Amino acid sequence: MTSSLEALTVDGAPRHRTATEFVEATLKAAILDGRLAGGLPLRQEEVAAVFGVSRMPVREAMRRLEAQALLDFVPHKGAVVTEISAEDAADNYAIRRALEPAALTLSIPNLTADDFARAADLIAEMDAETDESRVGELNRRFHMALYARAGRAKLLALAEQQLAVADRYLRFHLAAKGREHLSQDEHRALLAAAERRDTDAAVAVLLGHVDTAAATIAAFFRERGGSR
Ligand code: NI
């Protein structure tokens, strides 16, 4: 690991205000473009030594990278570079495409005014959220609010599990491309169709929403090159 880390530190600290920002920005760029490969363990003391900083800013930088889904904290192993791949993303979207329309279809007839209000609040929260690392969680809660009345606990658990995986890809994408790339138009259209109890329209919007996300992530991996 040390050699791949050392190669990152060449164009040095002066552009960054603090050691934390320096470490965060340098590691983030290398994770996003694949120079630090998924699954690579990053030990705090080793990163601190290579960057010539103390461990405290390294710990804080890693915490920020975890919030952006760029690092995972694995028990007994510590921080590792998040393992993502074009194949895993495509699989995730295929599963979402199968599960979520089923949950939505069962749920729509039973949704209440409170459910619609909660979903609308979550859209507003996503619009106002400046912390990119929270957007994925709000997205998951918005979708689950619309599926919640399906009355099928296992189906909902599976749907939520896949939304949590999608959350990683969403945050990863936001980290790479920035907040302005997230449109709420599809969320608003989905909520509006559900409120009209128009199941066919709601399912069509949902499928388009998942397909758009899948195409965006596929393009991200293509731009990055290969299967890194
Ligand atoms: Ni969404």
Short mmCIF file of N, CA and C and ligand atoms in Angstrom, two decimals, residues 139 143 187 209, ligand 1:
data_model
loop_
_atom_site.label_atom_id
_atom_site.label_comp_id
_atom_site.label_asym_id
_atom_site.label_seq_id
_atom_site.Cartn_x
_atom_site.Cartn_y
_atom_site.Cartn_z
N ASN A 139 -32.84 9.91 0.29
CA ASN A 139 -33.41 9.24 -0.88
C ASN A 139 -34.02 7.90 -0.49
N HIS A 143 -38.07 6.87 -0.75
CA HIS A 143 -38.61 5.70 -1.46
C HIS A 143 -39.38 4.80 -0.50
N HIS A 187 -38.59 12.35 -8.47
CA HIS A 187 -39.20 12.12 -7.16
C HIS A 187 -40.55 12.83 -7.06
N HIS A 209 -36.83 6.29 -13.28
CA HIS A 209 -35.93 6.84 -12.24
C HIS A 209 -34.76 5.88 -11.99
NI NI B 1 -34.59 8.20 -5.79
#
